[in-house]
Coordinates of C-alpha atoms in Angstrom, one line a residue:
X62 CA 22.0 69.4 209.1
X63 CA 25.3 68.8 210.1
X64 CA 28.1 67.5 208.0
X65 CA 30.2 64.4 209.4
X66 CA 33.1 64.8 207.0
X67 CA 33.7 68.6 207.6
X68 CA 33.4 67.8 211.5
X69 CA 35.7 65.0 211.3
X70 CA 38.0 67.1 209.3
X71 CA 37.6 70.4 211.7
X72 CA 38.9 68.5 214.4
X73 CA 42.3 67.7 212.5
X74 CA 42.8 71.1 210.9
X75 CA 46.0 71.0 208.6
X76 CA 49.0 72.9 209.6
X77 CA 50.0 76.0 207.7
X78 CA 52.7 76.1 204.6
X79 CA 52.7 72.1 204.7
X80 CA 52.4 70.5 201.1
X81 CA 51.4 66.8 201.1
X82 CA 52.2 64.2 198.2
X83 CA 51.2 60.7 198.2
X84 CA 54.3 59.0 196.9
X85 CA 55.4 55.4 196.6
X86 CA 55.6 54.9 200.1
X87 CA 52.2 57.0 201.0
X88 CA 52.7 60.1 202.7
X89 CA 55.5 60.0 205.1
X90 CA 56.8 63.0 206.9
X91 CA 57.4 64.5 210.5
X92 CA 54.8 62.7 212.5
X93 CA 54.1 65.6 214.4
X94 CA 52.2 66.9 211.0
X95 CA 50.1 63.9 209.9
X96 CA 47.2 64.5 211.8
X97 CA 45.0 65.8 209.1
X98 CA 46.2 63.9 206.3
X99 CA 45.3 60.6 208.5
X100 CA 42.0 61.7 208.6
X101 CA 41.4 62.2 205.1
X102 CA 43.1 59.1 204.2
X103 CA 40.1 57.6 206.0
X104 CA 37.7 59.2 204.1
X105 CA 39.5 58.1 200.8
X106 CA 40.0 54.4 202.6
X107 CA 36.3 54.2 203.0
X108 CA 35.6 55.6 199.1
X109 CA 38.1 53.2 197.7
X110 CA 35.8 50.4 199.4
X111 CA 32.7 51.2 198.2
X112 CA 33.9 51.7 194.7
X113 CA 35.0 48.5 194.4
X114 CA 31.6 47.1 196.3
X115 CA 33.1 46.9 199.8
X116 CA 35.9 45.2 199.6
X117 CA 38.6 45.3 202.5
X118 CA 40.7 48.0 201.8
X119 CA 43.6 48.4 204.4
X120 CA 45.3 51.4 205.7
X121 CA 48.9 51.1 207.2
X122 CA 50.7 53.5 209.6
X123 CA 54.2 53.5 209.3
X124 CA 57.5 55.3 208.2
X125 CA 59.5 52.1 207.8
X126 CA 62.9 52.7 207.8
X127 CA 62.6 56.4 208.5
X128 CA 63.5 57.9 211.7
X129 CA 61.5 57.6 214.8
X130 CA 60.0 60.9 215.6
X131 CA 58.4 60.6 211.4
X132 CA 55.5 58.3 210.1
X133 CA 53.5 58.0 207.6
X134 CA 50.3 56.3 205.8
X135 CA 50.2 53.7 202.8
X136 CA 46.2 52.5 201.3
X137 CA 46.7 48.9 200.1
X138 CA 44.5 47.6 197.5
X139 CA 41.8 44.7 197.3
X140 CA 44.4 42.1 196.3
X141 CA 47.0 43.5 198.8
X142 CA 49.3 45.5 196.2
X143 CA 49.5 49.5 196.1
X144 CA 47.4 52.3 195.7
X145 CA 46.1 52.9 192.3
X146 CA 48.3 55.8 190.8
X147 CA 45.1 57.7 189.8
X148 CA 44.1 57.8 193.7
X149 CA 47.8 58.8 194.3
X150 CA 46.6 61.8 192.9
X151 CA 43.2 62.2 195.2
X152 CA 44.5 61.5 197.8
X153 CA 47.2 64.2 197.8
X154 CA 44.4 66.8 196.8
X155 CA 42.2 66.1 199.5
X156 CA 45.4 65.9 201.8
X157 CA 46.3 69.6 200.6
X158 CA 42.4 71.1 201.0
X159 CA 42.4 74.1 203.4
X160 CA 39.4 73.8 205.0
X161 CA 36.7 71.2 206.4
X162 CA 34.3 72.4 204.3
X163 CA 36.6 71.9 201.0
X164 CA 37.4 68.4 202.4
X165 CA 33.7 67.7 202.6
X166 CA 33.3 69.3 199.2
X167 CA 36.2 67.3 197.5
X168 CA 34.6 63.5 199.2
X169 CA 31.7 64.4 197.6
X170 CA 32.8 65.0 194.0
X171 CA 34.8 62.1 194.0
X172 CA 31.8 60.3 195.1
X173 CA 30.1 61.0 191.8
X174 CA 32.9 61.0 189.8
X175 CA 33.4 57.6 190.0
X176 CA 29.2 56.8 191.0
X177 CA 30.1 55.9 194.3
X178 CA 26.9 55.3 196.4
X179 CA 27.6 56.4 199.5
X180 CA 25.2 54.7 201.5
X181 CA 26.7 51.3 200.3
X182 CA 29.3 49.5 202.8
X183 CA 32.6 50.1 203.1
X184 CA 35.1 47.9 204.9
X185 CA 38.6 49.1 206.2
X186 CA 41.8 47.3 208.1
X187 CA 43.9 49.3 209.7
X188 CA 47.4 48.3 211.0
X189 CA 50.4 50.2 212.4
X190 CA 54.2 49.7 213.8
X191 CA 55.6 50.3 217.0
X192 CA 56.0 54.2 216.7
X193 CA 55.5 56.5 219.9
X194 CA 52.9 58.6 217.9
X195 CA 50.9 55.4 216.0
X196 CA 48.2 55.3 218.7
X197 CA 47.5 58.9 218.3
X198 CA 47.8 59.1 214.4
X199 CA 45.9 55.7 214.6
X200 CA 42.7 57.9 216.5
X201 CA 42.6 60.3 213.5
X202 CA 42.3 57.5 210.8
X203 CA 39.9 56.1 212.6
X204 CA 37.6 59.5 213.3
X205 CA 37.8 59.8 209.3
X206 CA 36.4 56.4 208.8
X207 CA 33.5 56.3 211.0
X208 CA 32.4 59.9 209.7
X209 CA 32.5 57.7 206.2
X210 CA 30.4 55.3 207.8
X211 CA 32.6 52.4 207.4
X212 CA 33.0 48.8 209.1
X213 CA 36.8 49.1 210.9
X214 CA 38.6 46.4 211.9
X215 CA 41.7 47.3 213.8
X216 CA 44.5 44.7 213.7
X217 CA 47.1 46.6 216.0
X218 CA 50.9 46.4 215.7
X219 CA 51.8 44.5 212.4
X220 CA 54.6 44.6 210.0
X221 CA 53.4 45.9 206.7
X222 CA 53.6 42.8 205.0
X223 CA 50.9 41.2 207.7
X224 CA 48.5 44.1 206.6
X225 CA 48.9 43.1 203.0
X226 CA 48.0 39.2 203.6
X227 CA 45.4 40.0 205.8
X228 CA 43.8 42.7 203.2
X229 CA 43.8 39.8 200.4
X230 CA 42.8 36.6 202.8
X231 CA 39.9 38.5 203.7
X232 CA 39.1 39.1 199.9
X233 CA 39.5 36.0 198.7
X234 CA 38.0 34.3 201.7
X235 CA 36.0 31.6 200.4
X236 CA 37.1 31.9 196.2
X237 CA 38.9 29.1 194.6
X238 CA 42.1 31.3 195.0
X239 CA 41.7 31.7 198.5
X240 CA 45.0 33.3 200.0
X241 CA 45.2 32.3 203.7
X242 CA 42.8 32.7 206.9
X243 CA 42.7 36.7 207.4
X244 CA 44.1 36.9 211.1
X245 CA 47.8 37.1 212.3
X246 CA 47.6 33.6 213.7
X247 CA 46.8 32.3 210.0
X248 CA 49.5 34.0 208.5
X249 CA 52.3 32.7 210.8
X250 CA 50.2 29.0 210.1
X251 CA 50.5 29.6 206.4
X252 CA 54.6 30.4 206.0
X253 CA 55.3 28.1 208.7
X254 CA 53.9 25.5 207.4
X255 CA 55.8 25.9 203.7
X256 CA 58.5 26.3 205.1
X257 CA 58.7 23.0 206.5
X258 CA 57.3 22.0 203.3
X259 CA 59.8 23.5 201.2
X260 CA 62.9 22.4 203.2
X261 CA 61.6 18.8 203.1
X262 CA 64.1 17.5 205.3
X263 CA 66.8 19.4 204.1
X264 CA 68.6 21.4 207.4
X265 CA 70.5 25.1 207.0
X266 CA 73.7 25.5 207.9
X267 CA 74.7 26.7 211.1
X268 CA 72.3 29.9 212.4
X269 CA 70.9 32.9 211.2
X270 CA 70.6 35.9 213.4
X271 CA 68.3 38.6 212.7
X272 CA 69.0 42.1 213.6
X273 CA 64.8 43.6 213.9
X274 CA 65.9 47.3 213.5
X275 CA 64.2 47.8 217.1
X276 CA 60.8 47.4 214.9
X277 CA 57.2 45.5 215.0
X278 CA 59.2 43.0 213.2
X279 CA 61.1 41.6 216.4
X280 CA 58.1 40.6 218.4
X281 CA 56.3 39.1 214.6
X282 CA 59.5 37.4 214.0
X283 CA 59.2 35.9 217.8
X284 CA 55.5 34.6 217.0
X285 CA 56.4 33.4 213.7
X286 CA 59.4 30.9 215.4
X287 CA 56.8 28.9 217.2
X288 CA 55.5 27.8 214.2
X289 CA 58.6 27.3 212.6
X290 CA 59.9 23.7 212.6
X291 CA 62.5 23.1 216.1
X292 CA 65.6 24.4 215.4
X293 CA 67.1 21.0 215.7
X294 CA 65.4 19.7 212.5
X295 CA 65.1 23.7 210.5
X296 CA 66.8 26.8 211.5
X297 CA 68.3 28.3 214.6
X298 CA 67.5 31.7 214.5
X299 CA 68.9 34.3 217.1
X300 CA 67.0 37.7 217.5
X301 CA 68.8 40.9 217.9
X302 CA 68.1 44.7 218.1
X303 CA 64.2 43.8 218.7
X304 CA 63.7 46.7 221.8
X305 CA 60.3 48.2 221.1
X306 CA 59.5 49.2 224.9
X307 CA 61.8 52.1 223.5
X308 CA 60.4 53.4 220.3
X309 CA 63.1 56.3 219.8
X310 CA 65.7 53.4 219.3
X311 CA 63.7 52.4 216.1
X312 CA 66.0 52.5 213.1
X313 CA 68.8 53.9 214.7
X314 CA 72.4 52.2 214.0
X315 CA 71.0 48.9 213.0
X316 CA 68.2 48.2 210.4
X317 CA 68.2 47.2 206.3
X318 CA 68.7 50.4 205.3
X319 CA 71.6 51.6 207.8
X320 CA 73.3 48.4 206.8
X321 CA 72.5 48.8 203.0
X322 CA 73.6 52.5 203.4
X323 CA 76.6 52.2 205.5
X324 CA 77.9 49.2 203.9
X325 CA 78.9 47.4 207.5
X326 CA 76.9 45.4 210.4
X327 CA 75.5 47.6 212.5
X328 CA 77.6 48.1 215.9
X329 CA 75.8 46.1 217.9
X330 CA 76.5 42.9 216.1
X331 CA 78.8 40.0 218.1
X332 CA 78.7 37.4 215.0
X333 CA 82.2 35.2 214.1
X334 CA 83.4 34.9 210.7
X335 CA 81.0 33.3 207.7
X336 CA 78.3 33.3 210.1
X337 CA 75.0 34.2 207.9
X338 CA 72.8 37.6 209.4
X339 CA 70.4 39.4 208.0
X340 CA 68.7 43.0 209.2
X341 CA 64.9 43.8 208.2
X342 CA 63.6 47.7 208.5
X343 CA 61.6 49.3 210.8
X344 CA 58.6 47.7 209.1
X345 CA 59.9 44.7 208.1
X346 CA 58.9 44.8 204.2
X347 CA 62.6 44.8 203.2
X348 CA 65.3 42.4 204.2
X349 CA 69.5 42.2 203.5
X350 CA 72.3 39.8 204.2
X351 CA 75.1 39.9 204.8
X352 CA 78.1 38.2 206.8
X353 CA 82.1 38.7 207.9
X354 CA 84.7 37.0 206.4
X355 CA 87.5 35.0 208.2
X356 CA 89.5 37.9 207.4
X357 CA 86.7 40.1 209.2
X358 CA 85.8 41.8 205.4
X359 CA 81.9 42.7 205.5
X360 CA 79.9 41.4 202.9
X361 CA 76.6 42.7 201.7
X362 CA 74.2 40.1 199.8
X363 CA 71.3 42.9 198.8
X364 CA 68.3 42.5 196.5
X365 CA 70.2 42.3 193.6
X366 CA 71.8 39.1 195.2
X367 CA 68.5 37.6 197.0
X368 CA 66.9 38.0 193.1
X369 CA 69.5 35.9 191.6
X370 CA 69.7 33.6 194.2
X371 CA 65.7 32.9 193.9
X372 CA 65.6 32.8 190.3
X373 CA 68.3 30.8 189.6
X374 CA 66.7 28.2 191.9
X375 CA 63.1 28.6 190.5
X376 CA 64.6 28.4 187.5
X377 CA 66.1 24.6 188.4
X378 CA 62.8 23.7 190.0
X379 CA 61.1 24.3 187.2
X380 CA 63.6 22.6 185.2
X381 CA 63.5 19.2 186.7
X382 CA 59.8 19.2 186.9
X383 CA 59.5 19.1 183.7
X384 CA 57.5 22.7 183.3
X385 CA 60.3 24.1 181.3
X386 CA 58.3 24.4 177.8
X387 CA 55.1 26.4 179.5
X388 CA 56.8 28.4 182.0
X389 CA 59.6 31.5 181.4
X390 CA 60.9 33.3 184.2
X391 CA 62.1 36.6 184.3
X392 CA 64.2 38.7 186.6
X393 CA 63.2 42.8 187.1
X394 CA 65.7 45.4 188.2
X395 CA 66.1 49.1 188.2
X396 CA 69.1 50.9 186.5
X397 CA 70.3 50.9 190.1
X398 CA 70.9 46.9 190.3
X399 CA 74.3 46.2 189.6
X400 CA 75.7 45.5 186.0
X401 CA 77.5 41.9 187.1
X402 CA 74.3 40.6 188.4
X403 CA 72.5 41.6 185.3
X404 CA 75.1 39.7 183.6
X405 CA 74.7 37.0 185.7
X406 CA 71.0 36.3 184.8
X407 CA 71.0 37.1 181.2
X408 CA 74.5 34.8 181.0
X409 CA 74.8 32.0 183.4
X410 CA 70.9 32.0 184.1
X411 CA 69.9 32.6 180.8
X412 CA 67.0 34.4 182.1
X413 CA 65.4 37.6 180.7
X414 CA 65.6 41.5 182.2
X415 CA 63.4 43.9 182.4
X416 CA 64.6 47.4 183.7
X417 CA 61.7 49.5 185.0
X418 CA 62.1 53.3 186.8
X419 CA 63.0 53.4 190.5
X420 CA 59.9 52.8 192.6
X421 CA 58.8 49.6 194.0
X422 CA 55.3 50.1 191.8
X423 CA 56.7 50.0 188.5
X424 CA 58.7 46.4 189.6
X425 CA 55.6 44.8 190.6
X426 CA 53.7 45.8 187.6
X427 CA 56.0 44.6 185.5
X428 CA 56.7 41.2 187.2
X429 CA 53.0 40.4 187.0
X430 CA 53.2 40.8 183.1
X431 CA 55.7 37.4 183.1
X432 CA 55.3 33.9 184.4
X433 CA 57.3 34.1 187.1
X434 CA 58.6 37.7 187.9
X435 CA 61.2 37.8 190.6
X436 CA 61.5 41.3 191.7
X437 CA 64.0 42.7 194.1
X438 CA 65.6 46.3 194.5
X439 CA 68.8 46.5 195.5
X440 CA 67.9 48.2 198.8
X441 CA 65.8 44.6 200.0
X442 CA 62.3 45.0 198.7
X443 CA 61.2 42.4 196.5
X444 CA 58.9 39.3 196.0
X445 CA 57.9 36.8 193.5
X446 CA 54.9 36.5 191.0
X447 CA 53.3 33.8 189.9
X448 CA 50.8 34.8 187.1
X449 CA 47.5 32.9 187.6
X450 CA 48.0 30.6 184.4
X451 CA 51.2 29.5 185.9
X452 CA 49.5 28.7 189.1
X453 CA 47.2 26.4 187.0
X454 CA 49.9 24.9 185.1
X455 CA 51.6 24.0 188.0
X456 CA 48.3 22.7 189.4
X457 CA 47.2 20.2 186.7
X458 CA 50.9 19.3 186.0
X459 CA 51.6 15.5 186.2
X460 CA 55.2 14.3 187.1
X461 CA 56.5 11.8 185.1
X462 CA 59.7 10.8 187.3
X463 CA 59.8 10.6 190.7
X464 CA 62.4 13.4 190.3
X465 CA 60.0 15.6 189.1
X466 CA 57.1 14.5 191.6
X467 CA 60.4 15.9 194.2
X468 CA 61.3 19.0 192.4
X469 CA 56.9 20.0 191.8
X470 CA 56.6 19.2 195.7
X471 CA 59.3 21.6 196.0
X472 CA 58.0 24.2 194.1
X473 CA 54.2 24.2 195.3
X474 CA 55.6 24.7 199.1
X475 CA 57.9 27.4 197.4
X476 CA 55.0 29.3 196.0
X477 CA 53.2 29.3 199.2
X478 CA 56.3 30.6 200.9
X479 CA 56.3 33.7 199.1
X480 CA 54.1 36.8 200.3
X481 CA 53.0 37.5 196.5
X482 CA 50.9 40.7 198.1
X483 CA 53.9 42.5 198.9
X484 CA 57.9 42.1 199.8
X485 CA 58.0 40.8 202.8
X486 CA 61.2 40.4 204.9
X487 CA 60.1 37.7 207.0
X488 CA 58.7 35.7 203.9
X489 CA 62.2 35.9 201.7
X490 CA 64.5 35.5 204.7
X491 CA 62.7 31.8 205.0
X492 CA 62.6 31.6 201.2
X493 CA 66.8 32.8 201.0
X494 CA 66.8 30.0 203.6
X495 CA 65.0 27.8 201.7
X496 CA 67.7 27.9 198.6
X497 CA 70.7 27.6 200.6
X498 CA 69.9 24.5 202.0
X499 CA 68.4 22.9 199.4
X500 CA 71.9 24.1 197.6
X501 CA 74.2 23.2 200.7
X502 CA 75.7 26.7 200.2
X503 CA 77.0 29.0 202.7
X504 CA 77.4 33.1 202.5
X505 CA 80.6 32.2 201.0
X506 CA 79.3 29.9 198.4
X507 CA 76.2 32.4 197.4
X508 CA 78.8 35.5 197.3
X509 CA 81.5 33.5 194.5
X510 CA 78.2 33.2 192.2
X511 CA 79.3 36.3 190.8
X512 CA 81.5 39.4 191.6
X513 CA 80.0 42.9 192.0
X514 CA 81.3 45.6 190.6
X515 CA 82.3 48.2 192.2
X516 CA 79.6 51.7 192.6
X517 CA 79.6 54.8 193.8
X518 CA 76.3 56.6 194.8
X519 CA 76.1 60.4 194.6
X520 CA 73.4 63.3 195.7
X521 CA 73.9 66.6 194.0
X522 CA 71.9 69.2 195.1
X523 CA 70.2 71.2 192.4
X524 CA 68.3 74.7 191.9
X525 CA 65.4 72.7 190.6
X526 CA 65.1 68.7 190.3
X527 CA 62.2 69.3 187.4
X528 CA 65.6 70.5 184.6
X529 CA 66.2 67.1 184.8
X530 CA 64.4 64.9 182.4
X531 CA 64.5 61.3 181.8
X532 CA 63.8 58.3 179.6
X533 CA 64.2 54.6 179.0
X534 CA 63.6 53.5 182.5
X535 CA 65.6 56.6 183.9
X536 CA 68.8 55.6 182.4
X537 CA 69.1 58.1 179.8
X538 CA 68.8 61.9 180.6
X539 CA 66.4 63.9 177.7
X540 CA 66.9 67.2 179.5
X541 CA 68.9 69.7 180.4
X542 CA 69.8 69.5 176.5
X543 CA 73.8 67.8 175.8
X544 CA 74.4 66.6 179.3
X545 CA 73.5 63.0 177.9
X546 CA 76.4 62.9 175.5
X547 CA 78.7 64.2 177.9
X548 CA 77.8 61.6 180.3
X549 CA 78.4 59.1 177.9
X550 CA 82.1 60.4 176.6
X551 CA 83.2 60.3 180.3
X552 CA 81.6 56.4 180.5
X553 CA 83.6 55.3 177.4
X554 CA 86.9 56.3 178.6
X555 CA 86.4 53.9 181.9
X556 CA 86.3 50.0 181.6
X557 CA 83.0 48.3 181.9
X558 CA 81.2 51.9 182.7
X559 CA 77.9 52.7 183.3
X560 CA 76.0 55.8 184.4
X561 CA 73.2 57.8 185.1
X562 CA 71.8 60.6 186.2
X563 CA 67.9 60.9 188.1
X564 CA 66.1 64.2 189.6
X565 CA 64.8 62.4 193.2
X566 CA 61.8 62.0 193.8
X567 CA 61.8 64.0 197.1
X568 CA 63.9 66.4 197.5
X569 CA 65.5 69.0 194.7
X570 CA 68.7 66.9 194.3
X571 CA 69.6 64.4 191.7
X572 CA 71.1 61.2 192.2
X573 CA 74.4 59.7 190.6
X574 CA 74.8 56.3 189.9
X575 CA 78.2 55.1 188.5
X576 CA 80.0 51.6 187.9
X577 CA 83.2 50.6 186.6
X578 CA 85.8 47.7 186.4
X579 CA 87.8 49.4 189.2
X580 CA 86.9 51.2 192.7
X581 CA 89.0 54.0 191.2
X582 CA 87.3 54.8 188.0
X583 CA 84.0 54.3 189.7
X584 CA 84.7 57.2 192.2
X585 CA 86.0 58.8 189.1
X586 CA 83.2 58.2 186.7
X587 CA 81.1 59.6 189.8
X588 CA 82.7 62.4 190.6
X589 CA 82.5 63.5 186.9
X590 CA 78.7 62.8 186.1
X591 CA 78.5 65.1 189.5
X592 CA 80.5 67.7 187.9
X593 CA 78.2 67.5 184.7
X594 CA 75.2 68.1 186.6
X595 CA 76.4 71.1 188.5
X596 CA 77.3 72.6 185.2
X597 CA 74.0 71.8 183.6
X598 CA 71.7 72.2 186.4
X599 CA 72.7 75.5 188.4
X600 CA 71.2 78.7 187.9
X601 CA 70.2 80.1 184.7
X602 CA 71.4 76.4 182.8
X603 CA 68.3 75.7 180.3

């Protein structure tokens, strides 16, 4: 009888001497070897449905802000967040089987691992961005699927974000905590339409223009306008770098994470001084601002500043609506968000901090433990979270002032502005929107909330990334033994230092993060930690 798994899998054979991981962006490597693992990612779409009694599960293929010629594969969940870290794990065994037959072998014990009936439906959405080898890599997800025997439904280009709110719309279709309607068309309907409610008559200053990184986000961003409010009465929004007829300009010299990276617009860009931009990456799930001074000075606003700036005006909201004593807020960062605007929050804000390891997972989690978790890495990604009780609070709260009947109005619309699946660039670049005109501020005003200090960022290649062992949110280094009091003697002879050391996550390098009162002592703080982890990590160090 023959076997529709191992003859879906024979017809995508993996390449030889490739090793697969599912990390926290999927698997994402040179396009050219994906086929296979696109396959099986199928098969473990289709099992992820039926164990959770076919529910939409959704499967995006993308690389985001990587270079054209790679892609990738991220699984969302039921709810649109991540994969589950336990089928992390599946999925990069099955991706690293030999054979068909092992493939077929492996489906099956997973199947009654977990008493997955495999006759029971399954229900996939699959989405992709605007690379030259999506349709292709889009074919072999889809010959996995229907050897599992599952219901497809293909959505075509989409950011990631779209995926996401179409994966939980269609899940909650119909529940009392029904997200939105589960097609394109309803999301664009949904943020639109808080938008307008959110501004509620208030008008940004001046334009925005948005720099599309030559992604799916440029066309998406184009849609979403039309249902945007006229730019006389909202936002004038210019679009820039959105050329997707040529897929090999994807990403390159323009993008979040070129601008994040290089610390300057990208070359293209023809904006005067003070004039607000932002740039979104290749799959537009991250977004940054920035803007030139009248002196012609770049300055970045990153996720660290988009976090503060959104909980410091959630926090007011909720303030003046009188929801104070039910609901806290609290702000999430990685050891990598900058010590000022930590400051900031726990200071000025008077908000709490939680620090979490790097990895957009671990944020998430923990923001759903709190009220409202605002969540941002420094790099762009980020969203709020609005725990379910909050939600009802909100809901059943009666104003008691016709201020606070203003600021609750306010705060609903906000809510419904915010993608809660998933960070979503489009989503928080109306939200950042949102703030500054409610607060009449311009990039000027939002920089002077507080002033960064200055950082270095250092790679250090290493024999072996696995020496280096961490703990307390990745701050403090456990292993190799003594280099964590070292690090510390050169931090206390700096002003205001901080730094650490952390093994990447792929590659056998580890990464240096310092900060100090002064640009100088930063480098030097850097250069030192650098020095450390040379010593401790080459060959033969413990």
């Amino acid at each position: 009888m023959a076997d529709p798994i191992a003859e879906a899998a024979a017809k995508h054979p993996a390449p030889e001497g490739v090793v697969y991981t599912y990390g926290t962006a999927g698997f994402r490597t040179k396009a050219q070897v994906l086929d296979s693992v696109m396959t099986r990612c199928g098969l473990i779409a289709a099992l992820r449905s039926r164990l959770h009694k076919g529910k939409w599960i959704g499967v995006m293929i993308t690389a985001s802000h990587n270079p054209p010629e790679d892609n990738g594969v991220k699984l969302v969940e039921p709810l649109g967040n991540m994969l589950q870290e336990e089928w992390e794990v599946l999925s990069t065994t099955i991706a690293n089987k030999p054979s068909p037959e092992d493939v077929s072998k492996y489906y099956q014990e997973i199947a009654s691992k977990f008493s997955i009936d495999l006759s029971s439906p399954a229900r996939v959405v699959v989405g992709r961005d605007t690379r030259a080898s999506g349709p292709r890599l889009l074919d072999c997800v889809l010959d996995g699927l229907k050897a599992a025997g599952a219901e497809i439904k293909d959505c075509g280009f989409m950011t990631t974000p779209q995926l996401h709110y179409i994966v939980r719309s269609l899940n909650t279709e119909g529940t009392p905590h029904a997200y939105g309607t589960p097609t394109e068309q309803g999301y664009y309907e949904k943020f639109g339409a808080a938008f307008k409610a959110a501004l509620r008559g208030k008008k940004p200053s001046g334009s925005l223009t948005v720099d599309c990184a030559n992604g799916v986000g440029g066309p998406k961003l184009r849609e979403l306008i039309k249902y945007l409010p006229p730019k006389e009465e909202g936002l004038e929004i210019h679009v820039v770098n959105e050329n997707v007829i040529k897929p090999e300009s994807l990403n390159v010299d323009c993008g979040a994470d070129f601008v994040k990276t290089n610390q300057r617009a990208p070359p293209s860009s023809k904006v005067g001084p003070n004039d607000r931009c932002c740039s979104l990456d290749g799959d537009a799930d991250r977004v940054v601002f920035y803007f030139k001074d009248s002196n012609n000075s770049f300055h970045l606003l990153d996720g660290d500043r988009i976090a503060t700036l959104v909980a410091s005006f959630l926090g007011d909201l909720v303030r003046q609506a009188g929801l104070a004593d039910s609901i806290t807020i609290g702000v999430v960062q990685t050891a990598y968000a900058n010590g000022a605007a930590t400051q900031y929050v726990e200071k000025t804000l008077k908000l709490k901090v939680d620090c979490t390891p790097t990895g957009v997972k671990y944020l998430h989690h923990a923001a759903e433990m709190l009220s409202i978790g605002v969540y941002f890495e420094a790099n762009g990604h980020g969203t709020v979270i609005f725990s379910q009780d909050t939600l009802d609070s909100i809901a059943k709260h009666e104003p008691s002032s016709p201020g606070q009947k203003e600021a609750l109005a306010v705060l609903v619309a906000v809510i419904n502005l915010i993608n809660q699946a998933v960070g979503d660039a489009l989503s928080d670049m109306l939200l950042v929107e949102v703030v500054l005109a409610h607060k009449n501020w311009g990039p000027q005003e939002w920089l002077g909330t507080y002033t960064d200090l200055p950082n270095r960022l250092s790679k250090v290649v290493v024999d072996d990334r696995r020496k280096f062992q961490a703990t307390d949110a990745e701050r403090r280094l456990v292993k190799p033994e003594g280099i964590q009091k070292k690090i510390d003697e050169e931090v206390a002879k700096v002003r205001q230092g901080r730094s650490f050391a952390r093994a990447s996550g792929t590659e056998d390098a580890v990464r240096v993060y310092a900060e100090a009162a002064t640009r100088t002592e930063a480098d030097d703080l850097a250069r030192k930690v650098s020095e450390l982890v040379k010593t401790f990590g080459g060959p033969g160090a413990a």
